PDB file of C-alpha atoms in Angstrom:
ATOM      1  CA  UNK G 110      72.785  52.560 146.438  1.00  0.00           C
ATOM      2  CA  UNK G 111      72.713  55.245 149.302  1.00  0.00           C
ATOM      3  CA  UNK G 112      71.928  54.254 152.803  1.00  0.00           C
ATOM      4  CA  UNK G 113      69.526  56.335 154.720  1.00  0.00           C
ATOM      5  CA  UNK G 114      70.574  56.377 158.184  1.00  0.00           C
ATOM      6  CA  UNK G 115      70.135  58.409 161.308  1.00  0.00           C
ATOM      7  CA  UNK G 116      72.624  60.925 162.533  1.00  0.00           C
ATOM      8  CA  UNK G 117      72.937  62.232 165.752  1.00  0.00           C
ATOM      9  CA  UNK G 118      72.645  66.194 165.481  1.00  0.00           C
ATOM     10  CA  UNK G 119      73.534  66.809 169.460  1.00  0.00           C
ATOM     11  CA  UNK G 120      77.414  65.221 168.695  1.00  0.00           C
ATOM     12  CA  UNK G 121      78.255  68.731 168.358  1.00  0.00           C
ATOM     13  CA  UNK G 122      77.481  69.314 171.541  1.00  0.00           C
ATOM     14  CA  UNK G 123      78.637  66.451 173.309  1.00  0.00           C
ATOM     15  CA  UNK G 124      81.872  66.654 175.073  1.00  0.00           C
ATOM     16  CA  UNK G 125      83.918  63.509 173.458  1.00  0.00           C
ATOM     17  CA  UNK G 126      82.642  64.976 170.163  1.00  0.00           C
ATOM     18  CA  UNK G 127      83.904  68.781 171.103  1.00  0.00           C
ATOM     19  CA  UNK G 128      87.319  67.573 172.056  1.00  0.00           C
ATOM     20  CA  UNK G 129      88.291  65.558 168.735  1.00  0.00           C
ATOM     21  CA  UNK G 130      90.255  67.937 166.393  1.00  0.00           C
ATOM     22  CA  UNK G 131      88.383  68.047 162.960  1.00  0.00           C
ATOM     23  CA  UNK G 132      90.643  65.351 161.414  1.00  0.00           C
ATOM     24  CA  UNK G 133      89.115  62.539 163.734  1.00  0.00           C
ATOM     25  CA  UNK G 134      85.615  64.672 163.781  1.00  0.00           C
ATOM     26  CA  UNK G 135      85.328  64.158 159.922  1.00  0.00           C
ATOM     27  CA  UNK G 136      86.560  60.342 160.143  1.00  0.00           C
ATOM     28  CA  UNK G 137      84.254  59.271 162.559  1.00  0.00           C
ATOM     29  CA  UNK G 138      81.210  60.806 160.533  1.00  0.00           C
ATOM     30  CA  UNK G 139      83.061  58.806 157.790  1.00  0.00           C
ATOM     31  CA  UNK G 140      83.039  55.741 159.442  1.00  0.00           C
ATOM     32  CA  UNK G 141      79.423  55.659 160.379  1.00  0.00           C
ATOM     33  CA  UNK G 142      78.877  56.686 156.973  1.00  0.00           C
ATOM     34  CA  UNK G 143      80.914  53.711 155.639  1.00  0.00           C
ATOM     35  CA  UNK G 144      80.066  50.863 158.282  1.00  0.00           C
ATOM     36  CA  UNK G 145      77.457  48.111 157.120  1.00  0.00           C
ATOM     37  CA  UNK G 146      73.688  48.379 158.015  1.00  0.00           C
ATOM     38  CA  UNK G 147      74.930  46.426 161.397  1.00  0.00           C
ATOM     39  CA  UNK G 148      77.856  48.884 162.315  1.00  0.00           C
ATOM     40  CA  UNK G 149      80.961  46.604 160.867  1.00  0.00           C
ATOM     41  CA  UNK G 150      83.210  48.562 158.727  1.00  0.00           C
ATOM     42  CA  UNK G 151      85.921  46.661 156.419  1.00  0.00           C
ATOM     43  CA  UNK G 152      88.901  48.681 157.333  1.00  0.00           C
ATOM     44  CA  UNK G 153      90.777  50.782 154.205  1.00  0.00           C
ATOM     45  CA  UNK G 154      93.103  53.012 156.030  1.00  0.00           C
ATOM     46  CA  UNK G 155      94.120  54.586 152.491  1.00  0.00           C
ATOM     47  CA  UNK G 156      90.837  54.729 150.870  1.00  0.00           C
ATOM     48  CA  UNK G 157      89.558  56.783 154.277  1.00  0.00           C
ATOM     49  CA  UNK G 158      92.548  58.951 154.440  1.00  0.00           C
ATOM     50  CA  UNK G 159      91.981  59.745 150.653  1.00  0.00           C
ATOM     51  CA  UNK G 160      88.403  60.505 150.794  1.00  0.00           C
ATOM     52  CA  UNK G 161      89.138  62.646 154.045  1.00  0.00           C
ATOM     53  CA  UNK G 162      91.891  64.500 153.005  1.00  0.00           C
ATOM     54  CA  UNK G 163      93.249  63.629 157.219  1.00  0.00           C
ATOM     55  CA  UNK G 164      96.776  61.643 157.888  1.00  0.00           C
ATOM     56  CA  UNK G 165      95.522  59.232 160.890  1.00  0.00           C
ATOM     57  CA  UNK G 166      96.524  56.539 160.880  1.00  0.00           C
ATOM     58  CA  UNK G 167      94.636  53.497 162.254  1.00  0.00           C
ATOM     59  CA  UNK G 168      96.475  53.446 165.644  1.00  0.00           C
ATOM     60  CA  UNK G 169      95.950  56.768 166.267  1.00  0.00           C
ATOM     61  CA  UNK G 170      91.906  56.496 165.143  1.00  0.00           C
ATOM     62  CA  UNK G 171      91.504  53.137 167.859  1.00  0.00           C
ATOM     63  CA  UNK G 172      93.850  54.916 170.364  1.00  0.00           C
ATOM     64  CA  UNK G 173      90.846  57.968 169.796  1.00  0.00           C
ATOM     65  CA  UNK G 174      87.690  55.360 169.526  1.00  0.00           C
ATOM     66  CA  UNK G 175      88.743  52.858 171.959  1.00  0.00           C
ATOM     67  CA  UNK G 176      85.376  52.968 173.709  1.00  0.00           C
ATOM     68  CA  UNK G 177      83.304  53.671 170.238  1.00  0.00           C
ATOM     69  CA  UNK G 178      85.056  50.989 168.613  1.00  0.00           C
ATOM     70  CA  UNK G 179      85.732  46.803 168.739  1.00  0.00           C
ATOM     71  CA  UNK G 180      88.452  44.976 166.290  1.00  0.00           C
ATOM     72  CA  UNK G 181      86.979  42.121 164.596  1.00  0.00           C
ATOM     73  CA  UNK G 182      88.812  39.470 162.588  1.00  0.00           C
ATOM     74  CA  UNK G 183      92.250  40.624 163.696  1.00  0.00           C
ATOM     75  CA  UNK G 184      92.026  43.691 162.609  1.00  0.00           C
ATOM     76  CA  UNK G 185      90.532  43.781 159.368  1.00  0.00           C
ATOM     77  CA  UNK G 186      86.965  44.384 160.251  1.00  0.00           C
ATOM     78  CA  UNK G 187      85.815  46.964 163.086  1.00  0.00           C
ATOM     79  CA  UNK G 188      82.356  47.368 164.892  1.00  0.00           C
ATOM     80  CA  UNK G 189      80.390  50.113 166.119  1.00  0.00           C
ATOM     81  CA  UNK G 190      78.957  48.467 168.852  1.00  0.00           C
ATOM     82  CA  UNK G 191      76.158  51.148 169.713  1.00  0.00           C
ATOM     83  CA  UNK G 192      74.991  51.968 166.086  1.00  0.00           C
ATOM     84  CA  UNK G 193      72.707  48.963 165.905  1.00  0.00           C
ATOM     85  CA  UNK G 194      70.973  50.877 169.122  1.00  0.00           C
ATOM     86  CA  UNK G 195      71.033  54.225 167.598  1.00  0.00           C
ATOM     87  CA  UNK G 196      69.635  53.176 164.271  1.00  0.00           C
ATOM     88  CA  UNK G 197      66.879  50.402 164.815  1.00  0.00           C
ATOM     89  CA  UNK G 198      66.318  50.308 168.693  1.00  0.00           C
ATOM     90  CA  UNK G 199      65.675  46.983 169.249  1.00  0.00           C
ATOM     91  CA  UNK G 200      66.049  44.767 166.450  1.00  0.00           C
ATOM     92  CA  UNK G 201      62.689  42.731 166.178  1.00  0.00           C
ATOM     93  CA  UNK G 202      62.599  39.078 164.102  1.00  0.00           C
ATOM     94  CA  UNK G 203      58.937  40.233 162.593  1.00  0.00           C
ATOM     95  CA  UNK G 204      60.550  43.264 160.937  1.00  0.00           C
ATOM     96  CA  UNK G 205      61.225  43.007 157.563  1.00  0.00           C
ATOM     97  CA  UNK G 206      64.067  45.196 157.475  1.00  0.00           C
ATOM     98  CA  UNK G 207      65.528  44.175 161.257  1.00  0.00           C
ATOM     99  CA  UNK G 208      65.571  40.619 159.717  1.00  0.00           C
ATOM    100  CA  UNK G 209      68.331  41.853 157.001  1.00  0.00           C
ATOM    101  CA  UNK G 210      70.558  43.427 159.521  1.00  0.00           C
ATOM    102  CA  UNK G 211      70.084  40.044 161.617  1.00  0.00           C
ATOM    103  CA  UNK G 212      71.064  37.937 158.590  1.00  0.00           C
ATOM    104  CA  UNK G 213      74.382  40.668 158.499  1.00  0.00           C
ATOM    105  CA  UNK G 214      75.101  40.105 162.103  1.00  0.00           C
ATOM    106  CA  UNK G 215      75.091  36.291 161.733  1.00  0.00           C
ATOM    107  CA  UNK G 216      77.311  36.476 158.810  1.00  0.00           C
ATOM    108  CA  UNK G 217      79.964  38.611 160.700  1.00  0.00           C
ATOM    109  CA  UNK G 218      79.590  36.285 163.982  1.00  0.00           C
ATOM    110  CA  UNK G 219      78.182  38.877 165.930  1.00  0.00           C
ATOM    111  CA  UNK G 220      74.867  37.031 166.805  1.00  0.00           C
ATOM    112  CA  UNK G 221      75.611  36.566 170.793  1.00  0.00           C
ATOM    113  CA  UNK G 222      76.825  39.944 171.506  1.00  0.00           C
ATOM    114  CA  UNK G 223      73.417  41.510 169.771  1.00  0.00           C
ATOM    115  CA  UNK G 224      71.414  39.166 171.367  1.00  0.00           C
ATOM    116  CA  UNK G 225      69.755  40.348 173.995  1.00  0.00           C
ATOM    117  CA  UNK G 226      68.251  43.473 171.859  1.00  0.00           C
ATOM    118  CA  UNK G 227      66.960  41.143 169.197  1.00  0.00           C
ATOM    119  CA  UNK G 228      63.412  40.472 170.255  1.00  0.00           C
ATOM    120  CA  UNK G 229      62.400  37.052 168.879  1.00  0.00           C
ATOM    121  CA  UNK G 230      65.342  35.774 168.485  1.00  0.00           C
ATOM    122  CA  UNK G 231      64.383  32.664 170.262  1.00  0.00           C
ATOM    123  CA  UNK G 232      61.495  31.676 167.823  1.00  0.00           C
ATOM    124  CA  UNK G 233      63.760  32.405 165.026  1.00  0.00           C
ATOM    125  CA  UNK G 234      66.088  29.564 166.366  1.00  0.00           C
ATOM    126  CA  UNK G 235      63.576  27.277 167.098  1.00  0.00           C
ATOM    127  CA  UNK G 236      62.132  27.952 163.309  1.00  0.00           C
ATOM    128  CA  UNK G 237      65.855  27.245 162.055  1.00  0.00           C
ATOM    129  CA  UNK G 238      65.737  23.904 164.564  1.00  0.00           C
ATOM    130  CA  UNK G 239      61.990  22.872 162.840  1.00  0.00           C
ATOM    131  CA  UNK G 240      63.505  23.887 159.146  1.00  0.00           C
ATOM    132  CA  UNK G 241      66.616  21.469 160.270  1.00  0.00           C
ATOM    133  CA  UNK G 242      64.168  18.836 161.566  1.00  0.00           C
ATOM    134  CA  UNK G 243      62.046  18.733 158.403  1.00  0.00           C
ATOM    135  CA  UNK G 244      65.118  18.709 155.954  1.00  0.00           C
ATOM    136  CA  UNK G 245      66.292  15.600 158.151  1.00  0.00           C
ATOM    137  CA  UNK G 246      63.076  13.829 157.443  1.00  0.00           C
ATOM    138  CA  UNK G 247      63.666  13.768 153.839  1.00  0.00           C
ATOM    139  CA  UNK G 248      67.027  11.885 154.002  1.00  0.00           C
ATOM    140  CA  UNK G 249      66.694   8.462 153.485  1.00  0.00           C
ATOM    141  CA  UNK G 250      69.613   7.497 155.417  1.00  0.00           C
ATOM    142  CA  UNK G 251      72.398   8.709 157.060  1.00  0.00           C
ATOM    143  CA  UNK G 252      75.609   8.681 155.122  1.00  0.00           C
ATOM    144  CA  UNK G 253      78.019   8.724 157.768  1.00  0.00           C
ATOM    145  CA  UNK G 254      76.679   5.713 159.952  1.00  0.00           C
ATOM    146  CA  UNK G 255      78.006   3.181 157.076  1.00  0.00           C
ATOM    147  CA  UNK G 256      81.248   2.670 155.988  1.00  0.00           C
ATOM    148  CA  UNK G 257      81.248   2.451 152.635  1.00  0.00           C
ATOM    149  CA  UNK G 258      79.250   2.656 149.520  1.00  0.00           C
ATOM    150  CA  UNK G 259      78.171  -0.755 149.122  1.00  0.00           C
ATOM    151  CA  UNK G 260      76.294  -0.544 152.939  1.00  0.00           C
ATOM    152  CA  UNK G 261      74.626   2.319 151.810  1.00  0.00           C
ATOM    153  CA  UNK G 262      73.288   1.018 148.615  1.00  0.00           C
ATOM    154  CA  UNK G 263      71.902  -1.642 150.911  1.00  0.00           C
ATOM    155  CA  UNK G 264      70.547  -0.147 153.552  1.00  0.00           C
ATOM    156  CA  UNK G 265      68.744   2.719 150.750  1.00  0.00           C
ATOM    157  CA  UNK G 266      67.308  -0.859 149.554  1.00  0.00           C
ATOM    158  CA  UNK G 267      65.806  -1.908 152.306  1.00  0.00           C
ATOM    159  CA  UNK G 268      64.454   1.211 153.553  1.00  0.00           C
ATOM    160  CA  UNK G 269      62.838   1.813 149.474  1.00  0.00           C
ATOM    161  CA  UNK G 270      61.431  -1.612 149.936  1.00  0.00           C
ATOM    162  CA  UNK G 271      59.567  -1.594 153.311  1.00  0.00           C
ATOM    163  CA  UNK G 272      58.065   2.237 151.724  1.00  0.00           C
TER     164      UNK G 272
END
């Protein structure tokens, strides 16, 4: 499925942009083609340089992106920490579509560093606190406060016979 994203057509003008030689030009268009809908692309040096036709290695592409670009996961996952910005502005928990790109960021552990541009974010952890809160209502008792089996099965019968 294709992604429809933004692109930024003044890069050609911009002066980091003007002074990459076409090799890392083409990669980073690559990369913001291949990132996730929340910037984090799983790094595949080999699939990138094959689908480029460019050499670089992934030293050389960090040495070039250090300020574009933050290693995740020691190494095997990278973020674009601005394409969030670019792409959705501030990410909203009432948008349907902002809510999917939440849901990535709090897969990839990435929650507090987005946090501040996520509008709502607070009444989406209180929700998860009330969801938590109701679940907890349901359980008849709390397995880890007895021992063993047997203190279970009688405290579940006391607390099935006073109900």
């Amino acid at each position: 499925m294709s992604k429809k994203r933004f692109t930024e057509t003044t890069k050609w003008k911009d002066s980091w942009f003007m002074d990459l030689n076409k090799d890392f030009k083409l990669f980073w268009i690559y990369l913001l083609d291949e990132c996730d809908n929340c910037g984090v692309w799983d790094v595949n040096m080999k699939l990138a340089r094959f689908l480029t036709e460019t050499e670089i290695t992934d030293t050389q592409v960090l040495e070039t992106f250090k300020d574009k670009i933050i290693i995740l996961e020691d190494g095997k996952k990278w973020l674009i920490p601005n394409f969030i910005k670019f792409q959705y502005g501030d990410l909203k928990t009432t948008c349907k579509p902002h809510l999917a790109v939440i849901k990535l960021l709090k897969k990839h552990d990435l929650l507090n560093l987005f946090k501040g541009s996520i509008k709502g974010m607070e009444t989406l952890e209180e929700e998860d606190k009330e969801k938590k809160k109701e679940t907890d209502k349901y359980k008849l008792i709390d397995k880890n406060k007895y021992k063993d089996t047997r203190e279970r099965i009688t405290a579940l019968t006391y607390k099935l016979k006073n109900y």
